[in-house]
């Protein structure tokens, strides 16, 4: 089974489309877990319509994304954990996961995988195309050639036993917890970027604060 874990906080604008797309998966048994960090909008209401489980953060301080992802993983039952952002969409979802699962089945030393990241065509700028193209190439070199784990949090697929072995995401890091996890995974097994598979997203962070920042 594949456990798809999505951390959220006020994601009512993006979440429904993402969950509807995930519900098109037919090739494998799966569960969708939404890990919510005290949303004040309709995020939880939307999540409950589509997710198998919605789990809420009960701490008093603001939740880090590492805490959110680990909280979702704590109730996951799949052989593979897929961590996605709430604004990520996967084209041709059945072929997408079929290729990834076969990668893990063929290589028992494979502990983590990611895919190429692109902004939705309607929202993509020239800067988006350049910088994400550069990032994808860097991840290819690091993972597939140099065997150094590196991946962005928009999409990460991890063998559950490996996730447990490295202790999950760092809950102290405010940013960079995604690459930190893959770096640690790369020390106990192989990681890779599946070239040719894409995850589309809004690119909202760069669009909000600008690429220079």
Short mmCIF file of C-alpha atoms in Angstrom, two decimals:
data_model
loop_
_atom_site.label_atom_id
_atom_site.label_comp_id
_atom_site.label_asym_id
_atom_site.label_seq_id
_atom_site.Cartn_x
_atom_site.Cartn_y
_atom_site.Cartn_z
CA UNK A 1 0.00 0.00 0.00
CA UNK A 2 1.05 3.59 -0.65
CA UNK A 3 0.47 6.13 2.11
CA UNK A 4 0.10 9.62 0.65
CA UNK A 5 0.74 12.23 3.33
CA UNK A 6 -0.10 15.91 2.82
CA UNK A 7 0.73 18.52 5.46
CA UNK A 8 -1.67 21.46 5.42
CA UNK A 9 -2.30 24.86 6.93
CA UNK A 10 -4.99 27.02 5.32
CA UNK A 11 -4.94 25.22 1.97
CA UNK A 12 -8.60 25.51 0.97
CA UNK A 13 -7.75 27.02 -2.43
CA UNK A 14 -5.50 24.18 -3.60
CA UNK A 15 -6.37 21.07 -1.61
CA UNK A 16 -9.57 19.85 -3.26
CA UNK A 17 -8.10 19.61 -6.77
CA UNK A 18 -5.08 17.76 -5.41
CA UNK A 19 -7.18 15.23 -3.52
CA UNK A 20 -9.56 14.70 -6.44
CA UNK A 21 -6.58 13.86 -8.65
CA UNK A 22 -5.19 11.40 -6.11
CA UNK A 23 -8.52 9.61 -5.99
CA UNK A 24 -7.98 8.62 -9.64
CA UNK A 25 -5.26 6.15 -8.59
CA UNK A 26 -6.38 2.62 -9.48
CA UNK A 27 -3.20 0.57 -9.84
CA UNK A 28 -2.39 0.24 -6.13
CA UNK A 29 -4.05 0.18 -2.75
CA UNK A 30 -3.50 3.54 -1.11
CA UNK A 31 -4.49 5.79 1.75
CA UNK A 32 -4.58 9.57 1.86
CA UNK A 33 -3.60 11.20 5.14
CA UNK A 34 -3.97 14.94 5.66
CA UNK A 35 -1.90 16.27 8.54
CA UNK A 36 -3.31 19.66 9.46
CA UNK A 37 -1.48 22.35 11.40
CA UNK A 38 -4.48 24.20 12.86
CA UNK A 39 -6.06 25.63 9.72
CA UNK A 40 -8.54 28.46 10.20
CA UNK A 41 -10.23 28.10 6.80
CA UNK A 42 -12.14 25.20 5.15
CA UNK A 43 -9.06 22.97 4.76
CA UNK A 44 -10.16 20.33 7.30
CA UNK A 45 -13.71 20.30 5.95
CA UNK A 46 -12.41 19.65 2.42
CA UNK A 47 -9.90 17.07 3.64
CA UNK A 48 -12.58 15.04 5.40
CA UNK A 49 -14.48 14.64 2.11
CA UNK A 50 -11.58 12.96 0.32
CA UNK A 51 -8.91 11.75 2.74
CA UNK A 52 -8.94 8.43 4.54
CA UNK A 53 -7.68 10.13 7.65
CA UNK A 54 -7.32 13.71 8.85
CA UNK A 55 -5.05 14.19 11.83
CA UNK A 56 -4.65 17.52 13.61
CA UNK A 57 -1.73 19.10 15.41
CA UNK A 58 -2.38 19.71 19.11
CA UNK A 59 0.78 21.60 20.12
CA UNK A 60 0.80 25.18 21.34
CA UNK A 61 3.67 26.54 19.21
CA UNK A 62 3.43 26.89 15.43
CA UNK A 63 3.98 23.51 13.81
CA UNK A 64 7.00 23.04 11.57
CA UNK A 65 6.45 21.23 8.28
CA UNK A 66 8.70 18.44 9.55
CA UNK A 67 6.36 17.96 12.50
CA UNK A 68 3.38 17.92 10.15
CA UNK A 69 4.88 15.29 7.90
CA UNK A 70 6.03 13.13 10.80
CA UNK A 71 2.60 13.34 12.39
CA UNK A 72 1.02 12.02 9.20
CA UNK A 73 3.62 9.27 8.95
CA UNK A 74 2.93 8.20 12.54
CA UNK A 75 -0.47 6.80 11.49
CA UNK A 76 0.53 5.61 8.00
CA UNK A 77 0.33 1.90 7.17
CA UNK A 78 1.79 1.72 3.67
CA UNK A 79 5.01 0.10 2.49
CA UNK A 80 5.83 3.43 0.84
CA UNK A 81 5.30 6.93 2.19
CA UNK A 82 4.60 9.66 -0.35
CA UNK A 83 4.96 13.20 0.94
CA UNK A 84 3.32 15.88 -1.19
CA UNK A 85 2.47 19.54 -0.84
CA UNK A 86 -1.18 20.55 -1.01
CA UNK A 87 -0.78 22.36 -4.35
CA UNK A 88 0.88 19.47 -6.23
CA UNK A 89 -0.85 17.65 -9.11
CA UNK A 90 0.32 14.47 -10.81
CA UNK A 91 -0.38 13.94 -14.53
CA UNK A 92 -1.25 10.36 -15.58
CA UNK A 93 -1.23 9.23 -11.96
CA UNK A 94 -1.50 5.47 -12.59
CA UNK A 95 1.50 5.31 -14.92
CA UNK A 96 3.34 7.67 -12.56
CA UNK A 97 3.08 5.40 -9.52
CA UNK A 98 3.47 2.24 -11.57
CA UNK A 99 6.94 3.39 -12.67
CA UNK A 100 7.97 4.45 -9.18
CA UNK A 101 6.80 1.28 -7.45
CA UNK A 102 8.60 -0.83 -10.06
CA UNK A 103 11.78 1.13 -9.33
CA UNK A 104 11.54 0.23 -5.65
CA UNK A 105 10.68 -3.39 -6.39
CA UNK A 106 13.61 -3.82 -8.78
CA UNK A 107 16.17 -2.19 -6.50
CA UNK A 108 15.85 -3.25 -2.87
CA UNK A 109 18.58 -0.76 -1.99
CA UNK A 110 16.46 2.15 -3.24
CA UNK A 111 15.20 4.06 -0.21
CA UNK A 112 13.90 7.32 -1.67
CA UNK A 113 12.76 8.76 -5.00
CA UNK A 114 11.64 12.09 -6.35
CA UNK A 115 10.56 13.39 -9.76
CA UNK A 116 11.02 16.48 -11.92
CA UNK A 117 9.21 19.56 -10.62
CA UNK A 118 7.46 22.02 -12.91
CA UNK A 119 5.05 24.91 -12.42
CA UNK A 120 1.61 24.58 -14.05
CA UNK A 121 1.87 25.73 -17.68
CA UNK A 122 -0.76 28.47 -17.21
CA UNK A 123 1.22 29.99 -14.33
CA UNK A 124 4.79 29.23 -15.46
CA UNK A 125 7.17 32.12 -16.04
CA UNK A 126 10.50 32.04 -17.83
CA UNK A 127 12.19 32.27 -14.43
CA UNK A 128 10.20 29.25 -13.23
CA UNK A 129 11.23 27.21 -16.27
CA UNK A 130 14.89 28.16 -15.83
CA UNK A 131 15.25 27.70 -12.09
CA UNK A 132 13.21 24.51 -11.75
CA UNK A 133 14.96 23.09 -14.81
CA UNK A 134 18.26 23.87 -13.08
CA UNK A 135 17.09 22.34 -9.81
CA UNK A 136 15.94 19.16 -11.57
CA UNK A 137 19.34 18.80 -13.25
CA UNK A 138 21.15 19.34 -9.95
CA UNK A 139 19.01 16.67 -8.27
CA UNK A 140 19.74 14.28 -11.13
CA UNK A 141 23.49 14.75 -10.74
CA UNK A 142 23.40 14.49 -6.95
CA UNK A 143 21.10 11.48 -6.68
CA UNK A 144 21.70 9.45 -9.82
CA UNK A 145 25.40 10.14 -10.43
CA UNK A 146 27.03 11.14 -7.15
CA UNK A 147 24.67 9.15 -4.89
CA UNK A 148 24.08 12.10 -2.58
CA UNK A 149 20.47 12.30 -1.48
CA UNK A 150 18.67 15.56 -2.35
CA UNK A 151 15.01 16.35 -3.08
CA UNK A 152 12.42 19.08 -2.61
CA UNK A 153 9.36 18.53 -0.43
CA UNK A 154 6.85 19.00 -3.24
CA UNK A 155 7.17 15.26 -3.90
CA UNK A 156 9.16 12.59 -2.06
CA UNK A 157 8.50 8.83 -2.07
CA UNK A 158 10.27 6.85 0.65
CA UNK A 159 10.40 3.21 1.69
CA UNK A 160 8.73 3.06 5.12
CA UNK A 161 11.51 1.05 6.76
CA UNK A 162 14.11 3.58 5.62
CA UNK A 163 12.01 6.49 6.88
CA UNK A 164 11.86 4.87 10.30
CA UNK A 165 15.55 4.00 10.29
CA UNK A 166 16.68 7.62 9.78
CA UNK A 167 14.11 8.97 12.25
CA UNK A 168 11.89 10.83 9.80
CA UNK A 169 12.05 14.57 9.17
CA UNK A 170 13.90 16.93 11.46
CA UNK A 171 11.25 18.78 13.45
CA UNK A 172 13.62 21.58 14.43
CA UNK A 173 14.29 22.86 10.91
CA UNK A 174 11.97 25.62 9.67
CA UNK A 175 13.19 25.15 6.08
CA UNK A 176 15.39 22.56 4.39
CA UNK A 177 13.91 19.59 6.22
CA UNK A 178 13.20 17.95 2.85
CA UNK A 179 16.80 17.96 1.62
CA UNK A 180 18.05 17.07 5.09
CA UNK A 181 15.95 13.89 5.09
CA UNK A 182 17.14 12.81 1.64
CA UNK A 183 20.73 13.52 2.64
CA UNK A 184 20.37 11.09 5.55
CA UNK A 185 18.57 8.56 3.36
CA UNK A 186 21.47 8.69 0.90
CA UNK A 187 23.78 7.44 3.63
CA UNK A 188 21.83 4.20 4.19
CA UNK A 189 20.81 3.38 0.60
CA UNK A 190 20.24 4.76 -2.88
CA UNK A 191 18.09 7.72 -3.83
CA UNK A 192 17.10 8.81 -7.32
CA UNK A 193 15.12 11.24 -9.40
CA UNK A 194 12.90 9.45 -11.90
CA UNK A 195 13.66 11.47 -15.01
CA UNK A 196 10.61 11.71 -17.25
CA UNK A 197 8.06 11.80 -14.45
CA UNK A 198 6.71 15.20 -13.44
CA UNK A 199 4.88 16.73 -10.50
CA UNK A 200 3.19 20.04 -11.27
CA UNK A 201 2.69 22.76 -8.68
CA UNK A 202 1.81 26.45 -8.39
CA UNK A 203 5.28 27.82 -7.74
CA UNK A 204 3.56 30.09 -5.24
CA UNK A 205 6.52 30.64 -2.93
CA UNK A 206 8.75 32.02 -5.67
CA UNK A 207 5.84 33.99 -7.11
CA UNK A 208 5.10 35.54 -3.71
CA UNK A 209 8.58 36.54 -2.57
CA UNK A 210 10.40 36.56 -5.92
CA UNK A 211 13.14 34.29 -7.21
CA UNK A 212 16.06 36.43 -5.92
CA UNK A 213 14.86 35.89 -2.34
#
